Coordinates of C-alpha atoms and ligand atoms in Angstrom, one line a residue:
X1323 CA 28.2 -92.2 9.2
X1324 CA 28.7 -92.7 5.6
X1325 CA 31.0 -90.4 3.5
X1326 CA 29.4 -90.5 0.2
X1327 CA 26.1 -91.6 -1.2
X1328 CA 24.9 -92.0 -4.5
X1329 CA 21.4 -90.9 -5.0
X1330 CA 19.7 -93.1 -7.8
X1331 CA 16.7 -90.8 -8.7
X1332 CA 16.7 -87.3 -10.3
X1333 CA 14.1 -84.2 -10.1
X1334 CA 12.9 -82.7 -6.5
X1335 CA 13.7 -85.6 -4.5
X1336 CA 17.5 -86.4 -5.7
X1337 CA 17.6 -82.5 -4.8
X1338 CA 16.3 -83.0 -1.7
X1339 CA 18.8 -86.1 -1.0
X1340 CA 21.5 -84.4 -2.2
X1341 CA 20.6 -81.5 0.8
X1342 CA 20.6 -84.1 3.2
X1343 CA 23.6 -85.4 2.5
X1344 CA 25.3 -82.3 2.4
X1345 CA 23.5 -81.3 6.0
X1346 CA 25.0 -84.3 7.6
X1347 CA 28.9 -84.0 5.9
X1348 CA 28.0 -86.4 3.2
X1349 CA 29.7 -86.3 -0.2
X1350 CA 26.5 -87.1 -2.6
X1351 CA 26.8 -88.3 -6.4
X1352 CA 24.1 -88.1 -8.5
X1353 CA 23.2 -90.0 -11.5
X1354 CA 21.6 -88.9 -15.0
X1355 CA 19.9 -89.5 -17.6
X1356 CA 21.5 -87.3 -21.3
X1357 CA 18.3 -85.5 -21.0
X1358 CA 19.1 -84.7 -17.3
X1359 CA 22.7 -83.3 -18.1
X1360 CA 21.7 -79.6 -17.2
X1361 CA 19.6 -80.9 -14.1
X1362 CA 19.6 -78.9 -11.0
X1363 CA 20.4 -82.1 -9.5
X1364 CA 23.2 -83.0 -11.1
X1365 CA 25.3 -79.3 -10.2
X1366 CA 24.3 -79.5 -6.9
X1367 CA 25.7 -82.8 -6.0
X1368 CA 29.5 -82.8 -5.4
X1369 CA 29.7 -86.1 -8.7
X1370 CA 28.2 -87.0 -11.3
X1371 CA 27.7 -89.5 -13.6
X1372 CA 25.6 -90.1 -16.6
X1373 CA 23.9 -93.3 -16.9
X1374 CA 22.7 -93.2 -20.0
X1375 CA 19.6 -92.0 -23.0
X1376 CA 16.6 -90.2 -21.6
X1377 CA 14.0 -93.6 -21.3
X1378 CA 14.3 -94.7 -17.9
X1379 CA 14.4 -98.0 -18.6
X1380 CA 17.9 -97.1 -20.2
X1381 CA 18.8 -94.8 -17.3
X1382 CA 17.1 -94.8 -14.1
X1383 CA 15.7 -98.5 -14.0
X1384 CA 19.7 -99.7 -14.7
X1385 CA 19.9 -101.0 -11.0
X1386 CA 23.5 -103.1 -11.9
X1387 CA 24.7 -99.7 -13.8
X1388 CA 23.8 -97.8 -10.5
X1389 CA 25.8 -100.0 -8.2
X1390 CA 28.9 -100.4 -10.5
X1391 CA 28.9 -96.5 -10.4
X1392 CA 28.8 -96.4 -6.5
X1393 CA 31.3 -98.8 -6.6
X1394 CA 33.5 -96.7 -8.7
X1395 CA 32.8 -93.2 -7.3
X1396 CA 33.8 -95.2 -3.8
X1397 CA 29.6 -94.7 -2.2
X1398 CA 28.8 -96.9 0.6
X1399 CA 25.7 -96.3 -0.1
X1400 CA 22.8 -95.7 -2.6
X1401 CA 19.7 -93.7 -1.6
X1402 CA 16.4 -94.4 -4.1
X1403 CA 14.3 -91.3 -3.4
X1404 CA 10.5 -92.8 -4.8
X1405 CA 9.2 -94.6 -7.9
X1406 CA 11.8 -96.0 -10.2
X1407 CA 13.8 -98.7 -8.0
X1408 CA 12.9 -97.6 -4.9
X1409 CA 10.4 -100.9 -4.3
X1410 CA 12.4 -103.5 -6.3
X1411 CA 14.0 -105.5 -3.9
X1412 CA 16.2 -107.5 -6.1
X1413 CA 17.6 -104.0 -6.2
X1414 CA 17.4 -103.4 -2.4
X1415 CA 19.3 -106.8 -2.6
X1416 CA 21.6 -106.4 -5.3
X1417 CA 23.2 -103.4 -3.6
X1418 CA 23.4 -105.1 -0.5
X1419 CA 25.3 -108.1 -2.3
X1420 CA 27.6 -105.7 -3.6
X1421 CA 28.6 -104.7 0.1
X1422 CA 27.0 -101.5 0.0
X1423 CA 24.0 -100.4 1.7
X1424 CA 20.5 -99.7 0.5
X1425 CA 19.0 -96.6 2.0
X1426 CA 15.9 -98.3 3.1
X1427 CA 14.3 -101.7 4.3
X1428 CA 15.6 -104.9 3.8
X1429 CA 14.8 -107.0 1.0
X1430 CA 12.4 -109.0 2.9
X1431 CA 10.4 -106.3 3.9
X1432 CA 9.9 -104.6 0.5
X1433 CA 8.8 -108.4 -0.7
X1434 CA 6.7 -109.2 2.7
X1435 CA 5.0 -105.1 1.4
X1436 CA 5.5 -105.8 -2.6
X1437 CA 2.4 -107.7 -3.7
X1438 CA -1.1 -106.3 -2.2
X1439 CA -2.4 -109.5 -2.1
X1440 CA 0.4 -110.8 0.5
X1441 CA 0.2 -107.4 2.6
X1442 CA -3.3 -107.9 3.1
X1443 CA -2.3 -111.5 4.6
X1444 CA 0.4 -110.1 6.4
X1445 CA -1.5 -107.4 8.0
X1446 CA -4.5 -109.8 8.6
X1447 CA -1.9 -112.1 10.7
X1448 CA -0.8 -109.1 12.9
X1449 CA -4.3 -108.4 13.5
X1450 CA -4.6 -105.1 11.3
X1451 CA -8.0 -104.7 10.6
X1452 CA -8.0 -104.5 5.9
X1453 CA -11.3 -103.6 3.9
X1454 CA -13.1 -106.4 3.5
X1455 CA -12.2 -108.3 0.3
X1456 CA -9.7 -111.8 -0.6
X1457 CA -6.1 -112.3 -0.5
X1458 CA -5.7 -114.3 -3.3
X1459 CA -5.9 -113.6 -6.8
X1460 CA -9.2 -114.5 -8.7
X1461 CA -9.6 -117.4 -10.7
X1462 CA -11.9 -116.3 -12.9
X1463 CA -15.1 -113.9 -13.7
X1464 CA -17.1 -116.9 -11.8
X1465 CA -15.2 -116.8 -8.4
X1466 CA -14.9 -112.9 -8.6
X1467 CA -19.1 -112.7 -9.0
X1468 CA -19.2 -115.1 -6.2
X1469 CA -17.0 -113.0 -3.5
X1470 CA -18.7 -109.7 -5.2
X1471 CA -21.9 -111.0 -4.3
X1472 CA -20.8 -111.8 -1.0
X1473 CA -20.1 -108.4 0.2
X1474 CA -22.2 -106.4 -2.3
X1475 CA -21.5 -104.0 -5.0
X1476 CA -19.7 -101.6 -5.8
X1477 CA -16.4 -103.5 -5.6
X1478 CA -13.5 -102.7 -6.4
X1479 CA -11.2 -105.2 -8.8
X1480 CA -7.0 -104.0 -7.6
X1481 CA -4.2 -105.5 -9.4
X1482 CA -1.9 -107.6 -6.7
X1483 CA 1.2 -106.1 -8.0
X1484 CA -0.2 -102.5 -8.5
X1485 CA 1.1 -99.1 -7.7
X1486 CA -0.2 -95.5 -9.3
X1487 CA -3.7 -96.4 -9.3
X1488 CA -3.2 -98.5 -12.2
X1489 CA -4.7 -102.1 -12.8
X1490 CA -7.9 -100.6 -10.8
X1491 CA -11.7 -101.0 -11.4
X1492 CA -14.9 -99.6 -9.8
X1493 CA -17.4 -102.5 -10.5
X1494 CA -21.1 -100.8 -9.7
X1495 CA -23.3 -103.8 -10.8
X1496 CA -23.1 -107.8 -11.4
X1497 CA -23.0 -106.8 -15.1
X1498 CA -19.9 -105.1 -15.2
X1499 CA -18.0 -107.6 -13.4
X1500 CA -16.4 -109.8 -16.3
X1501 CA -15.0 -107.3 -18.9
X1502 CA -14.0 -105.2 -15.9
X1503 CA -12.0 -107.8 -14.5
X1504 CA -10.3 -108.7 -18.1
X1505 CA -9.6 -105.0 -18.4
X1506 CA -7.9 -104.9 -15.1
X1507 CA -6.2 -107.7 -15.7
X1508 CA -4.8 -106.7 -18.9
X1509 CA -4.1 -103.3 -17.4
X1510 CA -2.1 -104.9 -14.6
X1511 CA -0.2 -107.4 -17.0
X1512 CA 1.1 -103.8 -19.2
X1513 CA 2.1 -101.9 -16.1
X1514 CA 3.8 -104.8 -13.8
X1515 CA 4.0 -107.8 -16.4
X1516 CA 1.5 -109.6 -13.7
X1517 CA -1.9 -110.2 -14.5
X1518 CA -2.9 -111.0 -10.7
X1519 CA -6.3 -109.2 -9.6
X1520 CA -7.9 -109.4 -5.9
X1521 CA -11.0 -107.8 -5.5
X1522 CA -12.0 -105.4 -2.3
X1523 CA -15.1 -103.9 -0.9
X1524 CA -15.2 -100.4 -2.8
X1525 CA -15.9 -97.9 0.3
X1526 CA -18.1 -94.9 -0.3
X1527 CA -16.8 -91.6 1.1
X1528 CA -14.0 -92.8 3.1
X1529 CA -10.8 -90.3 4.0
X1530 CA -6.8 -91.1 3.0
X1531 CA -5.3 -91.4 5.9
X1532 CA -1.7 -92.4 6.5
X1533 CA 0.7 -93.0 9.1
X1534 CA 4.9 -92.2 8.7
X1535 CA 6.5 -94.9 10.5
X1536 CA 10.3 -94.6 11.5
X1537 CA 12.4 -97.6 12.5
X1538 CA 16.0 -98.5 13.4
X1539 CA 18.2 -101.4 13.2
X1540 CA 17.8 -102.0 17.1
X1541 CA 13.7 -103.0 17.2
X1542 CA 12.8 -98.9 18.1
X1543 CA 9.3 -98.4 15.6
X1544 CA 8.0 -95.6 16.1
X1545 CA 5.0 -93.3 14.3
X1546 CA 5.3 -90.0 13.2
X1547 CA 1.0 -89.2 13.1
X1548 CA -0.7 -89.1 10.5
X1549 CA -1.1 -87.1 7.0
X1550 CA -4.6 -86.6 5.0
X1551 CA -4.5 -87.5 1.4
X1552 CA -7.9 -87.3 0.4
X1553 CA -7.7 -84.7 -2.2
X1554 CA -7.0 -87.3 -5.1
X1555 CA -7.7 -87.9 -8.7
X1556 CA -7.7 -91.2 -10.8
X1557 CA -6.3 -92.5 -6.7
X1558 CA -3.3 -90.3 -7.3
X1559 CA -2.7 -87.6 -4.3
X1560 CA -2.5 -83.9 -5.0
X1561 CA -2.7 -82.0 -2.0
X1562 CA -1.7 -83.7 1.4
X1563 CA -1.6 -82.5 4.8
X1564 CA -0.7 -82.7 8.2
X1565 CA -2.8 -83.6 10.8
X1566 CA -6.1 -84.9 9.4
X1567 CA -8.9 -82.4 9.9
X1568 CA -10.9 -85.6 11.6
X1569 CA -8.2 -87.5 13.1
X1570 CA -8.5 -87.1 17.0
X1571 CA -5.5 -87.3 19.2
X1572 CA -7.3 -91.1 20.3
X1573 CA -7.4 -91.9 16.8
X1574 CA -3.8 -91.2 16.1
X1575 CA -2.8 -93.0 18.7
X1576 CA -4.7 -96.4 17.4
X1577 CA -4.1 -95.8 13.8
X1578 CA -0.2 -95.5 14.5
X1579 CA -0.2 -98.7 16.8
X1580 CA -2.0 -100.2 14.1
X1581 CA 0.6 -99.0 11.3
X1582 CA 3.6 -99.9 14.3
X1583 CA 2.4 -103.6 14.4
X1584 CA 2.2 -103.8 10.6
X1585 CA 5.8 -102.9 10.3
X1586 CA 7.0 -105.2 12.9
X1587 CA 5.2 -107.9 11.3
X1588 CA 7.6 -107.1 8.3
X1589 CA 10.4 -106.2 10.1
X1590 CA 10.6 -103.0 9.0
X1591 CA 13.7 -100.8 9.1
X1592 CA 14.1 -97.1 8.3
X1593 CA 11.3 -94.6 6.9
X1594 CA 7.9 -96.6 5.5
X1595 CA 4.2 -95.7 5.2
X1596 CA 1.2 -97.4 6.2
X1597 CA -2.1 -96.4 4.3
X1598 CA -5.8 -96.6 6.0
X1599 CA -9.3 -96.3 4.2
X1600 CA -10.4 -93.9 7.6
X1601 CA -14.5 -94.7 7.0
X1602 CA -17.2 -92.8 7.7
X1603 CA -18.1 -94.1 11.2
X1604 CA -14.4 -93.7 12.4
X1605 CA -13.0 -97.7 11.8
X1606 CA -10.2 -97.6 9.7
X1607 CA -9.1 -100.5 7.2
X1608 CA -5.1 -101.1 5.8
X1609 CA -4.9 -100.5 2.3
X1610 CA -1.1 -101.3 1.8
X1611 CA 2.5 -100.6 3.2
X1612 CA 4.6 -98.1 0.8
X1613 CA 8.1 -99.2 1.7
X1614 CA 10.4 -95.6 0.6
X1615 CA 10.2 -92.1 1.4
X1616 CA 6.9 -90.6 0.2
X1617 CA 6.3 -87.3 -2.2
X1618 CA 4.7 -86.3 0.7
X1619 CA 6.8 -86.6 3.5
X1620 CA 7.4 -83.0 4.0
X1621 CA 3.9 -82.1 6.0
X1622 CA 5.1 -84.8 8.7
X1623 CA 8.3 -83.1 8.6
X1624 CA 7.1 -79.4 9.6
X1625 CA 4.0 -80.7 12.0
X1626 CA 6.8 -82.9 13.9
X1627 CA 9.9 -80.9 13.4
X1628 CA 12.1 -83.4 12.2
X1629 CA 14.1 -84.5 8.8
X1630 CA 12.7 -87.8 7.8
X1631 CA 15.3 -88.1 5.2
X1632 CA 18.0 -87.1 7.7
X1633 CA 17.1 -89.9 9.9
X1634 CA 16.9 -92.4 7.1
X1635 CA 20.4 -91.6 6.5
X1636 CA 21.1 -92.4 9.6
X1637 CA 19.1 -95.3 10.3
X1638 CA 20.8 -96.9 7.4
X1639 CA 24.0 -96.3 8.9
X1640 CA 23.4 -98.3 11.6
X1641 CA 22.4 -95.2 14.7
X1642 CA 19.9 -95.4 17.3
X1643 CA 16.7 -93.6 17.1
X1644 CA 16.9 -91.7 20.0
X1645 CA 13.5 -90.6 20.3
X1646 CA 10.4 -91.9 22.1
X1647 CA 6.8 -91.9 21.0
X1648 CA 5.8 -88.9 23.2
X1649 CA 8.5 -87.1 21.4
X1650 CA 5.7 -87.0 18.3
X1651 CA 2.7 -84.6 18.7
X1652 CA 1.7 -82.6 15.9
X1653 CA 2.5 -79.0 15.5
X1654 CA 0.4 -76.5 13.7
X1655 CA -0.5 -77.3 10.2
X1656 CA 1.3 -78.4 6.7
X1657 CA -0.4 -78.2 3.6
X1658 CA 2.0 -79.6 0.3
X1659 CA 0.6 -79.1 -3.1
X1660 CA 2.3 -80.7 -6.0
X1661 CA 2.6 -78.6 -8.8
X1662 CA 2.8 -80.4 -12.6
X1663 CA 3.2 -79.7 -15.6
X1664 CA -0.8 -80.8 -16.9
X1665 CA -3.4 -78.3 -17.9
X1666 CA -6.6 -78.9 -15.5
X1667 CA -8.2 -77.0 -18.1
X1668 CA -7.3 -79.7 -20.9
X1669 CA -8.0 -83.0 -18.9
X1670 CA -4.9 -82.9 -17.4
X1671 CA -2.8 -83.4 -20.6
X1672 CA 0.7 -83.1 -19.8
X1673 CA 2.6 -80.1 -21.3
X1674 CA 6.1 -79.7 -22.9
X1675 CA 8.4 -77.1 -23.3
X1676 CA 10.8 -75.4 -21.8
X1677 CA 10.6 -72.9 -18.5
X1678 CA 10.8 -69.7 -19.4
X1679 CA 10.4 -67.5 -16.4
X1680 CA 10.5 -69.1 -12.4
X1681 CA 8.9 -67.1 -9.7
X1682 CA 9.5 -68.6 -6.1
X1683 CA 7.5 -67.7 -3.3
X1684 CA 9.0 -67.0 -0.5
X1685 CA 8.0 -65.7 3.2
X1686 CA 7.5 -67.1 6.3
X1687 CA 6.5 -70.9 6.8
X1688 CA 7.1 -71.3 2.8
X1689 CA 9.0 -74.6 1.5
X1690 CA 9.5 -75.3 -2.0
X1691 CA 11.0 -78.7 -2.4
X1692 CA 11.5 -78.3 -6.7
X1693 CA 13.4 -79.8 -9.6
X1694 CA 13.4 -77.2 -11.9
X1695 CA 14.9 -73.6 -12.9
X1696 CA 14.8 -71.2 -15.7
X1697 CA 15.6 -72.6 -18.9
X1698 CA 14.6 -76.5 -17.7
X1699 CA 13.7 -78.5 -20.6
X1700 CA 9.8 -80.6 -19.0
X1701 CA 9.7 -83.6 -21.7
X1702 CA 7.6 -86.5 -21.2
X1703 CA 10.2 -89.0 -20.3
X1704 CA 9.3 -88.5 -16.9
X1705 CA 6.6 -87.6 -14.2
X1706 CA 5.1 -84.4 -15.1
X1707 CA 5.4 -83.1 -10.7
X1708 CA 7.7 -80.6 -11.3
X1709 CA 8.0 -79.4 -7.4
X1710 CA 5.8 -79.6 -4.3
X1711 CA 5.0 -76.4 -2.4
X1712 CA 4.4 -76.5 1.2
X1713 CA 3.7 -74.7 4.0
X1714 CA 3.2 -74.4 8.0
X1715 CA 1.3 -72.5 9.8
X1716 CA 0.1 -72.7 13.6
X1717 CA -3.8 -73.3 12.1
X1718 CA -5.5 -75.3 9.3
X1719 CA -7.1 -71.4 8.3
X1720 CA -3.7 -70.0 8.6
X1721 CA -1.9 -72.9 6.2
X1722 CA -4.5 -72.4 3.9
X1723 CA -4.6 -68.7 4.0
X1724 CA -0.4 -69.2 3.5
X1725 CA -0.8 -71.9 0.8
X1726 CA -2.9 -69.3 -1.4
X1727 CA -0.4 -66.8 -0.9
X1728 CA 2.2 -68.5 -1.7
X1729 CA 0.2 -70.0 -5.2
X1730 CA -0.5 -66.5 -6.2
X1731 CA 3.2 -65.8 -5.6
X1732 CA 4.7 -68.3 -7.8
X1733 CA 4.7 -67.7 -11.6
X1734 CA 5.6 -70.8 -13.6
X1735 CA 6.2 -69.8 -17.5
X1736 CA 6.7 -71.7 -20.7
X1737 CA 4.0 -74.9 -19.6
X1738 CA 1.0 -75.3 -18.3
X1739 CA 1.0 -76.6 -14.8
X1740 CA -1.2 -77.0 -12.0
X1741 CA -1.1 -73.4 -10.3
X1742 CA -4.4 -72.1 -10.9
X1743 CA -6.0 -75.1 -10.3
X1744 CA -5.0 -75.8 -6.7
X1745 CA -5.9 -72.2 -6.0
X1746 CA -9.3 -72.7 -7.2
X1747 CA -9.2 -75.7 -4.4
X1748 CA -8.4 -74.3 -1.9
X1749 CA -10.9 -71.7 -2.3
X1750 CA -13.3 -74.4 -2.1
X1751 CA -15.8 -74.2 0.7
X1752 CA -15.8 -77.8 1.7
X1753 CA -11.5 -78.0 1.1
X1754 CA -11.8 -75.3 4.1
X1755 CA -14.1 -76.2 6.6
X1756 CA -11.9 -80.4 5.9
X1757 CA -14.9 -81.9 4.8
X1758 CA -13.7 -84.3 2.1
X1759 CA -13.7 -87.8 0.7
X1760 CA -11.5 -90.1 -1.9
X1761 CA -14.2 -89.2 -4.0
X1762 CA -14.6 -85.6 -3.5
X1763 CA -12.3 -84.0 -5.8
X1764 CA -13.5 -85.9 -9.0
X1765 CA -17.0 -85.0 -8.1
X1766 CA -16.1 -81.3 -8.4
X1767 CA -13.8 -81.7 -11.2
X1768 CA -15.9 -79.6 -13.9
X1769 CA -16.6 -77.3 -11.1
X1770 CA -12.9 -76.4 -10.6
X1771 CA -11.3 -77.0 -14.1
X1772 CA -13.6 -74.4 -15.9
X1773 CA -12.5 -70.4 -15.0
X1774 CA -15.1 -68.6 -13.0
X1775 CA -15.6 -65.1 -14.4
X1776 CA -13.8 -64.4 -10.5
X1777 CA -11.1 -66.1 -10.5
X1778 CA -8.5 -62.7 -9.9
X1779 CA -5.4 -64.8 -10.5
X1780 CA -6.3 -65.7 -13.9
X1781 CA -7.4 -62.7 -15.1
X1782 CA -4.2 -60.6 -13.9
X1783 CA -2.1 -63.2 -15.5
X1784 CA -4.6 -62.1 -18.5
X1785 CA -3.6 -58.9 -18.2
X1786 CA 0.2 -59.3 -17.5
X1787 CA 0.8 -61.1 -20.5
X1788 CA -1.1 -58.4 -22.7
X1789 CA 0.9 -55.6 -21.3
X1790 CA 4.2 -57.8 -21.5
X1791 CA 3.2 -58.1 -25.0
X1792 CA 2.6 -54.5 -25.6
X1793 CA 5.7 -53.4 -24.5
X1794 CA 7.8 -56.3 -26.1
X1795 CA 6.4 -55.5 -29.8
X1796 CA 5.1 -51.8 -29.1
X1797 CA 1.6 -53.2 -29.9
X1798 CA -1.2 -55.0 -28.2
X1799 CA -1.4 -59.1 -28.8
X1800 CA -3.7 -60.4 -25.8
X1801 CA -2.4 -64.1 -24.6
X1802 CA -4.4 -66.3 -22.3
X1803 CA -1.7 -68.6 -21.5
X1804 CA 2.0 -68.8 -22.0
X1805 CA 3.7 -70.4 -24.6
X1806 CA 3.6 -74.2 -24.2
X1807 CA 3.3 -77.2 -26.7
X1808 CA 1.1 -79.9 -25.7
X1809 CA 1.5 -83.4 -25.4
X1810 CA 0.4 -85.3 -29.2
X1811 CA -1.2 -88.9 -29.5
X1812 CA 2.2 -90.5 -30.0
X1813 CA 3.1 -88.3 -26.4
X1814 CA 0.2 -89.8 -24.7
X1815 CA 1.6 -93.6 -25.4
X1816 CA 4.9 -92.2 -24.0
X1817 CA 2.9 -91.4 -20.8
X1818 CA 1.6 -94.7 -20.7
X1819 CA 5.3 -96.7 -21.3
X1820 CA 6.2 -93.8 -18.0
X1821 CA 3.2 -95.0 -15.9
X1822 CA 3.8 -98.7 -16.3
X1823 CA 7.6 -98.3 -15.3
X1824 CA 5.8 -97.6 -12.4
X1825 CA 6.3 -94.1 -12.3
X1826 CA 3.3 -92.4 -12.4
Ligands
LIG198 P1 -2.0 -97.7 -5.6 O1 -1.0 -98.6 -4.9 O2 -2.3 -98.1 -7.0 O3 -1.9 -96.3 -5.3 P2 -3.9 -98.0 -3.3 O4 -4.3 -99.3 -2.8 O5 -2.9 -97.3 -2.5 O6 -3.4 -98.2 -4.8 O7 -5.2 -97.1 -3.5 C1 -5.1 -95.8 -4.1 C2 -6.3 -95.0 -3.9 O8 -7.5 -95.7 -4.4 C3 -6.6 -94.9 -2.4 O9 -6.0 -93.8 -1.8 C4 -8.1 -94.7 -2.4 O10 -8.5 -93.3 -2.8 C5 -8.6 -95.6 -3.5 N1 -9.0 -96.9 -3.0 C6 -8.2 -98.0 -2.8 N2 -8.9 -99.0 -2.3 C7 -10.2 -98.6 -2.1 C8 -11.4 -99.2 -1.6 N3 -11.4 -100.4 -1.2 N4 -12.5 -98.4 -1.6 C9 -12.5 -97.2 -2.1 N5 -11.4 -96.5 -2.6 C10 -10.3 -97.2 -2.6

C-alpha cells in the first residue's frame, strides 16, 4: 500500500479522499488554490501545498504543477476525485511517466471512454445495446436532416467531446435542425475546444440508470447494482439513489453484465460508471462510460456496504479484489441530495457570500459528505455543490421519510442553497410512490420553485429570523431569507468560463 497520496481536487470529495487515506494509514497532501487556503480540506490533510490564484485553470487544471508537487512532498500517488483532471488522460499519463501512479484507469481506457462518439463504437463492438443514433460526427445540417429523418424527431444533437450537459440540443421538428446544430456546435467548440456533434434518437420518458463497476489489475470486473439518477435538471443529477424503484433483481443482473462487458472492452481498471437510458418498455440503451469516482457514489456505498474509494486505493496499488459477484446485493435504501449554493426560487442563480451559521444533521443512517464550515467563503470560481446529504434506511418510505428529516435538520446561513427545494421534492407525490422520468423534474419546475402557502419549513425559517432579529436589535425587522449577495452579469460569464473547464 502506498504511504502518501496527493489528492488533486478540493471541496467534499478531496475531504472525502483525504478520509480514506487516513482510514487505510495513508499520509494524504492536499493541494490549493489562494482562495482555498482556509479550506476544510487543506487542515485535514497531514500537507499542504498551494498551487496557485483562485481560477482553476491557474490551480487545479496545473496537471505538470501537481505532479512536481507529488514528487516533492515524496506521493506515490495522485488521486483526482471528479471533474477537473480526473478524465484527461494525458494527465492519467503524465503521472504515470513520472513513475507515480494515477488513482484510476489507464490512459487507454479514459481515451477508448473520452470522446462519445468512440464509446458508442466501442460499446457497439462488445455488443452493448446504445440509443439509436451515428458514431461519427456530422458533416453538415444536410447529413444530420438525413439521419434525423431516418429515425424521426425529436433528436437529440450531443457534442462528441461533451460532459455537464453542455454542447446538447433537443431538436423537435425538421425546422430546427440547422441553427440547432450550429448552436451546438459552437457550444461544444467553448466548452471542450471541439466542435464535433453526433446526433441520437431523443427518448421520451426514459429513467437514469447506472451501474458502479469495480475492477482490478488481475481481470476481476465486477458490478456494484445500480443507482437512479432520474431526478435531473438541464441533464445535470440532483437527487440519486440506490436501487432503482423499477430495476428488478433480473434487470440488474443484465444491465451490470452489460456495463461488465463495456469495461472489459476498454480494459478497465479500478472504480468507473456505465450510464443506461432504462426506456419505458424495460430495454436499456448505453449512453456513455464516466471513467472516475462519481458525486454520487455514496448510495452504492450504503446499499452494498462497502468504501468505493477505499478499494480504489487499493486497486491502484496493485491488490486483488477479493470479492465475488454474489457478494453484491442491495441493502435497504440510499437517497443523496446535493445541496448548492443556487436559489430555486431565482432560476437557480448561484449565490455568494460567506457561511454564516452551519447546522448538521445528525441521527441514525445520516451521512454528510461536505466541504464547507462556518465562516467558508462560496465564490464563483468553482462548482456551486457545496456537500451532498445522504441517507440509508431499510425502505425507499423509510429513506425518504429520513432524507426529510434530516433537510429540515440542516440550517445553511449566509447563501441561498438548495435546502428547501429538495424538501419540496421529496414531498412530491410521484418522487414517492418512484414514478419518474429524465424529464420529470423540469416539467414540475414552476410547481416546486414557487413557495406553497404550506410549506412549514419555510415559514418557521420566516419566523426564526424575525425573532433572531428582535432580540439582536430589541426591535422587530422581518427577513425572508438570509443575508446573501447574488451572482451579477459579469458573475454569470464566470459560471460559464467554470462549466467549460468542464466543471459543471
Ligand atoms: P453529459 O456527459 O453531458 O452529462 P450524457 O450523455 O451523460 O451527457 O447525458 C446527460 C443526460 O441527458 C442524461 O442523463 C439524460 O437525462 C439526457 N439524455 C442523454 N441522451 C439522451 C437521449 N438520447 N434521449 C433523451 N435524453 C437523453
Amino acid at each position: 500500500m502506498f504511504d502518501k497520496v496527493l489528492v488533486a481536487n478540493r471541496g467534499e470529495i478531496a475531504l472525502r479522499v483525504i478520509r480514506a487515506c487516513q482510514e487505510l494509514g495513508i499520509k494524504a497532501v492536499a493541494v490549493y488554490s489562494e482562495a482555498d487556503a482556509r479550506a476544510p480540506h487543506v487542515r485535514e490533510a497531514d500537507e499542504a501545498v498551494c498551487i496557485g490564484p483562485p481560477p482553476s485553470s491557474q490551480s487545479y487544471l496545473l496537471g505538470d504543477r501537481i505532479i512536481e508537487v507529488a514528487k516533492r512532498t515524496g506521493a506515490q500517488a495522485i488521486h483526482p476525485g471528479y471533474g477537473f483532471l480526473s478524465e484527461r488522460a494525458w494527465f492519467a499519463r503524465a503521472v504515470r511517466e513520472a513513475g507515480l501512479v494515477f488513482v484510476g484507469p489507464p490512459a487507454e481506457a479514459i481515451e477508448a471512454m473520452g470522446s462519445k462518439t468512440a464509446a458508442r463504437q466501442l460499446a457497439i463492438s462488445a455488443g452493448v445495446p446504445v440509443v439509436p443514433g451515428t458514431t461519427e460526427p456530422l458533416r453538415d445540417a444536410e447529413e444530420a436532416a438525413a439521419i434525423a429523418e431516418s429515425f424521426g424527431y425529436p433528436v437529440l444533437l450531443k457534442a462528441a467531446a461533451g460532459g455537464g450537459g453542455k454542447g446538447m440540443r433537443i431538436v423537435r421538428e425538421p425546422s430546427e435542425l440547422a441553427s440547432a446544430l450550429g448552436a451546438a456546435q459552437r457550444e461544444a467548440l467553448n466548452a471542450f475546444g471541439d466542435d464535433a456533434v453526433y446526433v441520437e434518437k431523443y427518448l421520451d420518458g426514459p429513467r437514469h440508470v447506472e451501474v458502479q463497476v469495480l475492477a482490478d489489475q488481475h481481470g476481476n470486473v465486477l458490478h456494484l447494482g445500480e443507482r437512479e439518477c432520474s431526478l435531473q435538471r438541464r441533464h445535470q443529477k440532483m437527487v440519486e439513489e440506490a436501487p432503482s424503484p423499477v430495476v428488478t433483481p433480473a434487470l440488474r443482473a443484465r444491465m451490470g453484465e452489460t456495463a461488465v462487458a463495456a469495461a472489459r472492452a476498454a480494459g478497465y481498471v479500478n472504480a468507473g460508471t456505465c450510464e443506461f437510458l432504462l426506456d419505458t418498455d424495460g430495454a436499456f440503451y448505453f449512453l456513455e462510460m464516466n471513467t472516475r469516482i462519481q458525486v454520487e457514489h455514496p448510495v452504492t456505498e450504503l446499499v452494498m456496504g462497502i468504501d468505493l474509494v477505499q478499494w480504489q486505493l487499493r486497486v491502484a496499488a496493485g491488490e486483488r479484489l477479493p470479492f465475488d459477484q454474489k457478494s453484491f446485493t442491495p441493502r435497504g435504501w440510499a437517497i443523496e441530495c446535493r445541496i448548492t449554493s443556487e436559489d430555486p426560487s431565482n432560476g437557480f442563480l448561484p449565490s455568494t457570500g460567506r457561511i454564516t451559521h452551519l447546522h448538521l444533521p445528525s441521527g441514525p443512517g445520516v451521512r454528510w459528505d461536505g466541504g464547507i464550515e462556518d465562516g467558508s467563503e462560496i465564490g464563483l470560481h468553482y462548482d456551486p455543490m457545496l456537500a451532498k446529504l445522504i441517507v440509508h434506511a431499510p425502505t425507499r418510505p423509510l429513506a425518504i421519510a429520513r432524507m426529510r428529516r434530516a433537510l429540515r435538520e440542516l440550517v445553511i446561513e449566509g447563501v441561498e442553497t438548495s435546502r428547501d427545494f429538495h424538501l419540496r421534492l421529496l414531498e412530491h407525490p410521484d418522487v414517492q410512490s418512484g414514478d419518474m422520468s429524465i424529464q420529470w423534474l423540469e416539467a414540475h419546475l414552476t410547481e416546486l420553485t414557487s413557495a406553497s402557502a404550506s410549506d412549514e419549513t419555510v415559514q418557521l425559517a420566516a419566523i426564526a429570523a424575525a425573532l433572531a432579529a428582535h432580540d439582536d436589535r430589541g426591535q422587530a425587522t422581518v427577513s425572508n431569507s438570509p443575508a446573501s449577495s447574488r451572482a451579477t452579469g459579469s458573475a454569470w460569464r464566470d459560471i460559464a468560463r467554470r462549466e467549460s473547464l468542464g466543471l459543471g
